[in-house]
Short mmCIF file of C-alpha atoms in Angstrom, two decimals:
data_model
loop_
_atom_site.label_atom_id
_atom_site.label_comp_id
_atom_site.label_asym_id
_atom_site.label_seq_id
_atom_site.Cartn_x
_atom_site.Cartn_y
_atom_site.Cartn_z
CA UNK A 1 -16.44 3.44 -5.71
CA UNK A 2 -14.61 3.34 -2.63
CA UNK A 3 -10.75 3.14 -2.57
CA UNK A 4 -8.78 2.62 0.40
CA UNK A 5 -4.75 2.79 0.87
CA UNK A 6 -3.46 1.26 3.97
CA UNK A 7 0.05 0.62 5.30
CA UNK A 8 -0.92 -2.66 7.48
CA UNK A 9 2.40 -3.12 9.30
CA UNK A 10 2.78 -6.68 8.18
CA UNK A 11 -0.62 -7.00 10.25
CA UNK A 12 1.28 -6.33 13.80
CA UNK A 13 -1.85 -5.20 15.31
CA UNK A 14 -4.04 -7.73 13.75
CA UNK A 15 -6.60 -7.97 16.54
CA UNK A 16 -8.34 -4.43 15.43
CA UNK A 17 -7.00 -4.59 12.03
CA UNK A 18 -9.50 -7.73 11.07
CA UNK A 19 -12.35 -6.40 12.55
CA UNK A 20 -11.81 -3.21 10.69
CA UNK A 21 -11.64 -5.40 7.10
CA UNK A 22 -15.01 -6.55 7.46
CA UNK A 23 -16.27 -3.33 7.88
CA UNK A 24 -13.87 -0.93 5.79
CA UNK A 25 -16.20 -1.21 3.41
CA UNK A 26 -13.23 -1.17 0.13
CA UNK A 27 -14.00 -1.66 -3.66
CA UNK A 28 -10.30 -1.55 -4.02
CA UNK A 29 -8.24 -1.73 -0.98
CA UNK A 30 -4.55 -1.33 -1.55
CA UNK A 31 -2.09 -2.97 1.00
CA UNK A 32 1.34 -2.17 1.89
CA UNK A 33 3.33 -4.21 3.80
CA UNK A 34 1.77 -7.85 3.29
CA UNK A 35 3.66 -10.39 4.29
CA UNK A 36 3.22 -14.20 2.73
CA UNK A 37 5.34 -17.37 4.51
CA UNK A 38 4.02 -20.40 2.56
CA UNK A 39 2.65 -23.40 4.65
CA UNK A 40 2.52 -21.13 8.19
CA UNK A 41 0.24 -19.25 9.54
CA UNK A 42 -0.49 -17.98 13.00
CA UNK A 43 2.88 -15.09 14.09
CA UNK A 44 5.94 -14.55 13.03
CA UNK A 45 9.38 -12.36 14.00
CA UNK A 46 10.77 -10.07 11.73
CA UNK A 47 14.51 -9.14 12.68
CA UNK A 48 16.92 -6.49 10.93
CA UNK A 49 19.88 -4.92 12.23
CA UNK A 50 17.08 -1.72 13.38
CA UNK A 51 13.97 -3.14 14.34
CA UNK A 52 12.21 -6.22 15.80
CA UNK A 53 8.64 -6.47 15.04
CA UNK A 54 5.71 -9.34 15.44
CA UNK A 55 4.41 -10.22 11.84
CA UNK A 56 1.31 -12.15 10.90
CA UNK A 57 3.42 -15.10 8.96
CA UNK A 58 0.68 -15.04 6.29
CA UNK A 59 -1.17 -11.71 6.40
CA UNK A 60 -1.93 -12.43 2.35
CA UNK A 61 -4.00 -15.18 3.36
CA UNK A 62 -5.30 -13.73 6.49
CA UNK A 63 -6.73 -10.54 4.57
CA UNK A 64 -8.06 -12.85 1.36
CA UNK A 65 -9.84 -14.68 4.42
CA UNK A 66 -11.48 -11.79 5.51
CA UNK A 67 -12.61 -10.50 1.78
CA UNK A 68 -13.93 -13.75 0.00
CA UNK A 69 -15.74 -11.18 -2.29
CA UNK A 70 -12.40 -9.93 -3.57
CA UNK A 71 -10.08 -10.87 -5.79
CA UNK A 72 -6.41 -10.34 -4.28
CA UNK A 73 -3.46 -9.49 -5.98
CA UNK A 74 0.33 -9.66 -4.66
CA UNK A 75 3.15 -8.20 -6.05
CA UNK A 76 6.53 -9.59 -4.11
CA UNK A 77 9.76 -7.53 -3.83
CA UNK A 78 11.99 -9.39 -1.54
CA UNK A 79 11.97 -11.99 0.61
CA UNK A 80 14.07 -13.17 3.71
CA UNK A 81 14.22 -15.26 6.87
CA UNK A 82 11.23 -14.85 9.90
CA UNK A 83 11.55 -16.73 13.14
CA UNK A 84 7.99 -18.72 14.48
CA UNK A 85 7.39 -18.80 18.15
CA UNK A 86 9.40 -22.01 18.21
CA UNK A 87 12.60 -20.42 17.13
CA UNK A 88 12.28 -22.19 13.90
CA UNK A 89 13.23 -19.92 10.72
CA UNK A 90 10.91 -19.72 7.58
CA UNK A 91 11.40 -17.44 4.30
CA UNK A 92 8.75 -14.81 4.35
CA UNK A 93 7.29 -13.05 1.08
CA UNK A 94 7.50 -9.23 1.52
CA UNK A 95 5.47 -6.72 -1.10
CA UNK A 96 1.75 -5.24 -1.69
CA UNK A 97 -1.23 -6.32 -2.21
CA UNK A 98 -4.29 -4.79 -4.00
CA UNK A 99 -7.77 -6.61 -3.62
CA UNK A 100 -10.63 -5.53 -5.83
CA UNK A 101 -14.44 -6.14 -5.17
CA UNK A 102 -15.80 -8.92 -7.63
CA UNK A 103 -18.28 -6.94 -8.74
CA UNK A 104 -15.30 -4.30 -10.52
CA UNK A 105 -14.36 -6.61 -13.48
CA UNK A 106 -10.07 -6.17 -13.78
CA UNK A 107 -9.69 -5.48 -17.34
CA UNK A 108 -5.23 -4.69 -17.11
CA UNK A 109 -2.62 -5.59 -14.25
CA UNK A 110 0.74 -4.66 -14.15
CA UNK A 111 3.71 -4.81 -11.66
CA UNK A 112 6.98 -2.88 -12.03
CA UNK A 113 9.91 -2.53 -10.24
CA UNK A 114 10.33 1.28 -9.20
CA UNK A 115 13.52 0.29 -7.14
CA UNK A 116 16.26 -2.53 -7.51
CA UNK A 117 15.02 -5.80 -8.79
CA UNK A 118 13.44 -8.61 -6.66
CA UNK A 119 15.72 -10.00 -4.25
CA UNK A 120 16.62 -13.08 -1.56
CA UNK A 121 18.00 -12.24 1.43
CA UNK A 122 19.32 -15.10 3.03
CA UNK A 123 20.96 -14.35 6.14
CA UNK A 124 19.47 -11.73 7.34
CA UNK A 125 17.37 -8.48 6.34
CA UNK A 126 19.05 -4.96 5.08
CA UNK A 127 18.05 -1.76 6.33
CA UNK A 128 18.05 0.00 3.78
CA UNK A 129 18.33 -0.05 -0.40
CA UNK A 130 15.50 -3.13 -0.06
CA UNK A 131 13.69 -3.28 -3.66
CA UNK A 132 10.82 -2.10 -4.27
CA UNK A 133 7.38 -2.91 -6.29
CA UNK A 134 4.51 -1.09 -7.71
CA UNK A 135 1.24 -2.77 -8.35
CA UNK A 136 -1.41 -1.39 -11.04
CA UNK A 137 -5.43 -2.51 -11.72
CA UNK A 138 -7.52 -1.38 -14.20
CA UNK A 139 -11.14 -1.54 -13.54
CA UNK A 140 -14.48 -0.98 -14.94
CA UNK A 141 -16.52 0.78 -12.71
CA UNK A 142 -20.24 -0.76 -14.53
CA UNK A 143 -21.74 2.05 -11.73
CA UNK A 144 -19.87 5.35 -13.54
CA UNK A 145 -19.36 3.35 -16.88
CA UNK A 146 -15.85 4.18 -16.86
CA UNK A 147 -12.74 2.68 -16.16
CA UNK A 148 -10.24 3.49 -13.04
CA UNK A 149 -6.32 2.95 -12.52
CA UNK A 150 -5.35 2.24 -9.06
CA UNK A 151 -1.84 1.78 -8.50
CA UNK A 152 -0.37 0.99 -4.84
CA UNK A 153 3.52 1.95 -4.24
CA UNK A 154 5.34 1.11 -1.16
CA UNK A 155 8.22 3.77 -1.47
CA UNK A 156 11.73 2.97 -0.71
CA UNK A 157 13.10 2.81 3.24
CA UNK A 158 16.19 4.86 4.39
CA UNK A 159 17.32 4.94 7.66
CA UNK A 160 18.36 8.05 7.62
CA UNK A 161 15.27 10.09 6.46
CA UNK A 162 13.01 10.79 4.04
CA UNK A 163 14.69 13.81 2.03
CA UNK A 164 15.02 13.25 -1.67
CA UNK A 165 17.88 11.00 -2.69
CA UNK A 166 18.93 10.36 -6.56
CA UNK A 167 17.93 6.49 -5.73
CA UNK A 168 14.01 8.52 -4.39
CA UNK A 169 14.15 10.72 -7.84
CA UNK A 170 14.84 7.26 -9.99
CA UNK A 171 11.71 5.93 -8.32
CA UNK A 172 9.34 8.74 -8.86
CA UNK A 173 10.34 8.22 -12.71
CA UNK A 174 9.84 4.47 -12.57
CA UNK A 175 6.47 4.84 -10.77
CA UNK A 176 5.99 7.60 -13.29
CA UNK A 177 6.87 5.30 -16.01
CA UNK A 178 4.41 2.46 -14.70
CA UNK A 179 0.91 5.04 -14.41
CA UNK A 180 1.75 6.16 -17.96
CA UNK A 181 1.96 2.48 -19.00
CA UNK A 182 -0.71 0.77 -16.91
CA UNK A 183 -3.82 3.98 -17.47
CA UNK A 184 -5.35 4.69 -20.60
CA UNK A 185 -6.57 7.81 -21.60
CA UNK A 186 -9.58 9.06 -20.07
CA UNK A 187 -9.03 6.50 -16.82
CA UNK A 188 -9.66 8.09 -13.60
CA UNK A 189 -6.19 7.25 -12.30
CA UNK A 190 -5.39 6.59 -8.56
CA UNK A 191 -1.75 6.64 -6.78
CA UNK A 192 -1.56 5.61 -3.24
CA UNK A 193 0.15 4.05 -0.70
CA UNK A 194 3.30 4.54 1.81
CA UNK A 195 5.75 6.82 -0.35
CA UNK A 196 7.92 7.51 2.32
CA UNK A 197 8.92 11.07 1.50
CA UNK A 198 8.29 14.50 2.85
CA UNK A 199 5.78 16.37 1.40
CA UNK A 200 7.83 19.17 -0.40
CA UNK A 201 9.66 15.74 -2.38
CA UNK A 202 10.06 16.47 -6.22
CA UNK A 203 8.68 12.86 -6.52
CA UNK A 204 5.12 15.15 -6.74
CA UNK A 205 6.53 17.31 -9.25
CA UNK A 206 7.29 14.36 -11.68
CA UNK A 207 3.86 12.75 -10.84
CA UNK A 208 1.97 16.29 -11.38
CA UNK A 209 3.93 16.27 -14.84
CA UNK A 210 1.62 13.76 -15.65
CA UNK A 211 -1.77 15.11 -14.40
CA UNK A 212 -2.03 13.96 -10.65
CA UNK A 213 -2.37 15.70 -7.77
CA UNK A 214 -2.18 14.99 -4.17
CA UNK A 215 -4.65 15.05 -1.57
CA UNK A 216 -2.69 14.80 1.39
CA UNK A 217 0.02 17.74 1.48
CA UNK A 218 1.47 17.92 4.81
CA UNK A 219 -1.14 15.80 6.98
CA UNK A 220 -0.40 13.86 9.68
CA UNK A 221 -0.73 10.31 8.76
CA UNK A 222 0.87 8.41 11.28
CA UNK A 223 -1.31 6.50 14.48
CA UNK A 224 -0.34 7.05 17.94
CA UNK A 225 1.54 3.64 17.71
CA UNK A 226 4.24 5.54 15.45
CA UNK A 227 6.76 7.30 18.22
CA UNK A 228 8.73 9.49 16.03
CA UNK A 229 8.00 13.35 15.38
CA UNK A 230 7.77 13.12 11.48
CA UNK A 231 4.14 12.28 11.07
CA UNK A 232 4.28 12.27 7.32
CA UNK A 233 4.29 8.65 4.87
CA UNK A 234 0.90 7.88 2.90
CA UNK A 235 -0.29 9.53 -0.02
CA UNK A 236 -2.83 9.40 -2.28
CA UNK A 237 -2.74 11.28 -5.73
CA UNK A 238 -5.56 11.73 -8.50
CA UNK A 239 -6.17 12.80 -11.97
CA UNK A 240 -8.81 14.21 -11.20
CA UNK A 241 -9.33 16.09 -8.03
CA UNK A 242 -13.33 17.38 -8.67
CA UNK A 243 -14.20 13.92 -9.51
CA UNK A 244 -13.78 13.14 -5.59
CA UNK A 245 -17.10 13.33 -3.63
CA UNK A 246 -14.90 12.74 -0.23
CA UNK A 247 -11.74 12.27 0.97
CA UNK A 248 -10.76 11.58 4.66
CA UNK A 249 -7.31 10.75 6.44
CA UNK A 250 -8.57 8.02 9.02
CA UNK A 251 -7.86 8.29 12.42
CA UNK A 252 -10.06 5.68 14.30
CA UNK A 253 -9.88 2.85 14.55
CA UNK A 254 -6.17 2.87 14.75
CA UNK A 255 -5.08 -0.82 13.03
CA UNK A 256 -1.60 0.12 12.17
CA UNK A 257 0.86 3.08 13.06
CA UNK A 258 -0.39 4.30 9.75
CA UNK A 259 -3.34 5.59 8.87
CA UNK A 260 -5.67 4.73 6.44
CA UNK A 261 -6.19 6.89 3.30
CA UNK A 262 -9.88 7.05 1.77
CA UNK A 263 -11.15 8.32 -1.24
CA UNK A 264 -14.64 7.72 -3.32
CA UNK A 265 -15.34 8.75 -6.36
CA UNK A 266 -19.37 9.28 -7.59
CA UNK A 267 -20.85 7.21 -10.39
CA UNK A 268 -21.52 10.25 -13.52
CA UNK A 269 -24.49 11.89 -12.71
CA UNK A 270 -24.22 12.56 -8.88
CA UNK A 271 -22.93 15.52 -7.78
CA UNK A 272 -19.96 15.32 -4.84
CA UNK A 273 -21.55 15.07 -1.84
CA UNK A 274 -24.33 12.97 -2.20
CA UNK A 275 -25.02 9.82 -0.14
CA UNK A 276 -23.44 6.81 -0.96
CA UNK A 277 -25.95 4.24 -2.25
#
């Protein structure tokens, strides 16, 4: 099985970023960023008080388009206004999305909260404090005869950093909360996604309290397209570390300024390292 954890920028470079879906090659592909504006399609303008960024209007749809052999889940946090190309203002869905191969039968979802609650912002989008939603699958891998958590987290924005805050410590208990309620025992369990924390957070203390560990440490996973000197965001965490035949921080093709986070895990019986079927 083959799980991927992208950050996809609310599909700002969309040009390489489709190609790259038809060919990623995901059993599970987990999505941050996804942006759905019902009844438009085409771009979009995303305005807060920091940035100004071109948004796919219905990147949801776009991706679903792309992976007809997947079923696609979406998890909203908040929502607010988005400008078309005309000027004219629309109310934009903002959370993750997971989408799971048809072949993996989804035997448990489950969505949490792991900061604030689900919001409408009506005027105008904050910069910071902007809830925040965690989305679980369970699967059954018919391959490995076993089943496999994947939960995707986009971690909470400050503008200031990415140090530990108490609101940062509440979430890593929440998202805590959420694996211990989503996973049952035995599940290969999978945490990815944009955490938006420095690698020495205690968020991974709290998460190795409950038998994950993370692949990623200090990496760099940040494109060229990402300006800043702090290279660290994406994460992925497992329960079980020897179970993973390969892991690899992807650097081309560049489809977001983040980069993708791979992982795939053997059916029993093969040893890590062996081909992929």
């Amino acid at each position: 099985m083959r799980i991927i954890s992208l950050n996809a920028w609310g599909g700002a470079m969309f040009d390489e970023l489709a190609p790259w879906l038809d060919t990623c090659g995901a059993d599970v592909l987990c999505l941050q960023e996804i942006t759905h504006t019902p009844g438009l399609g085409g771009w979009t303008r995303f305005d807060d008080a920091d940035r100004s960024l071109p948004q796919r209007a219905n990147l949801l749809a776009d991706v679903r388009s792309r992976l007809p052999r997947h079923h696609g889940l979406f998890a909203v946090s908040d929502a607010g206004p988005v400008q078309d190309h005309e000027g004219w203002r629309h109310r934009q869905d903002f959370g993750v999305a997971t989408f799971v191969a048809e072949s993996l039968p989804v035997v448990g979802m489950r969505s949490a909260f792991v900061h604030g609650d689900y919001t409408e912002h009506r005027d105008q989008w904050p910069t910071d404090g902007r809830a925040r939603a965690a989305l679980a699958v369970r699967v059954y891998d018919r391959q490995a005869e076993r089943f496999v958590t994947v939960v995707n987290l986009h971690g909470l924005r400050d503008p200031r950093g990415k140090v530990d805050t108490p609101a940062r410590h509440a979430q890593a208990e929440r998202l805590a909360d959420l694996v211990g309620e989503a996973r049952h025992d035995g599940d290969m369990t999978v945490v990815c996604g944009d955490f938006n924390l420095l690698p020495d957070s205690k968020t991974f203390q709290i998460l190795a309290e409950i038998g994950l560990t993370d692949l990623v440490g200090t990496a760099d996973t940040r494109t060229s397209r990402y300006a800043k000197p702090l290279r660290h965001a994406g994460y992925l965490l497992v329960s079980d570390p020897a179970g993973v035949e390969r892991f690899e921080i992807v650097a081309e093709p560049e489809v977001s300024d983040h980069r993708a986070l791979l992982i795939e895990v053997p059916a029993h019986g093969r040893s890590p390292g062996g081909s992929r079927p």
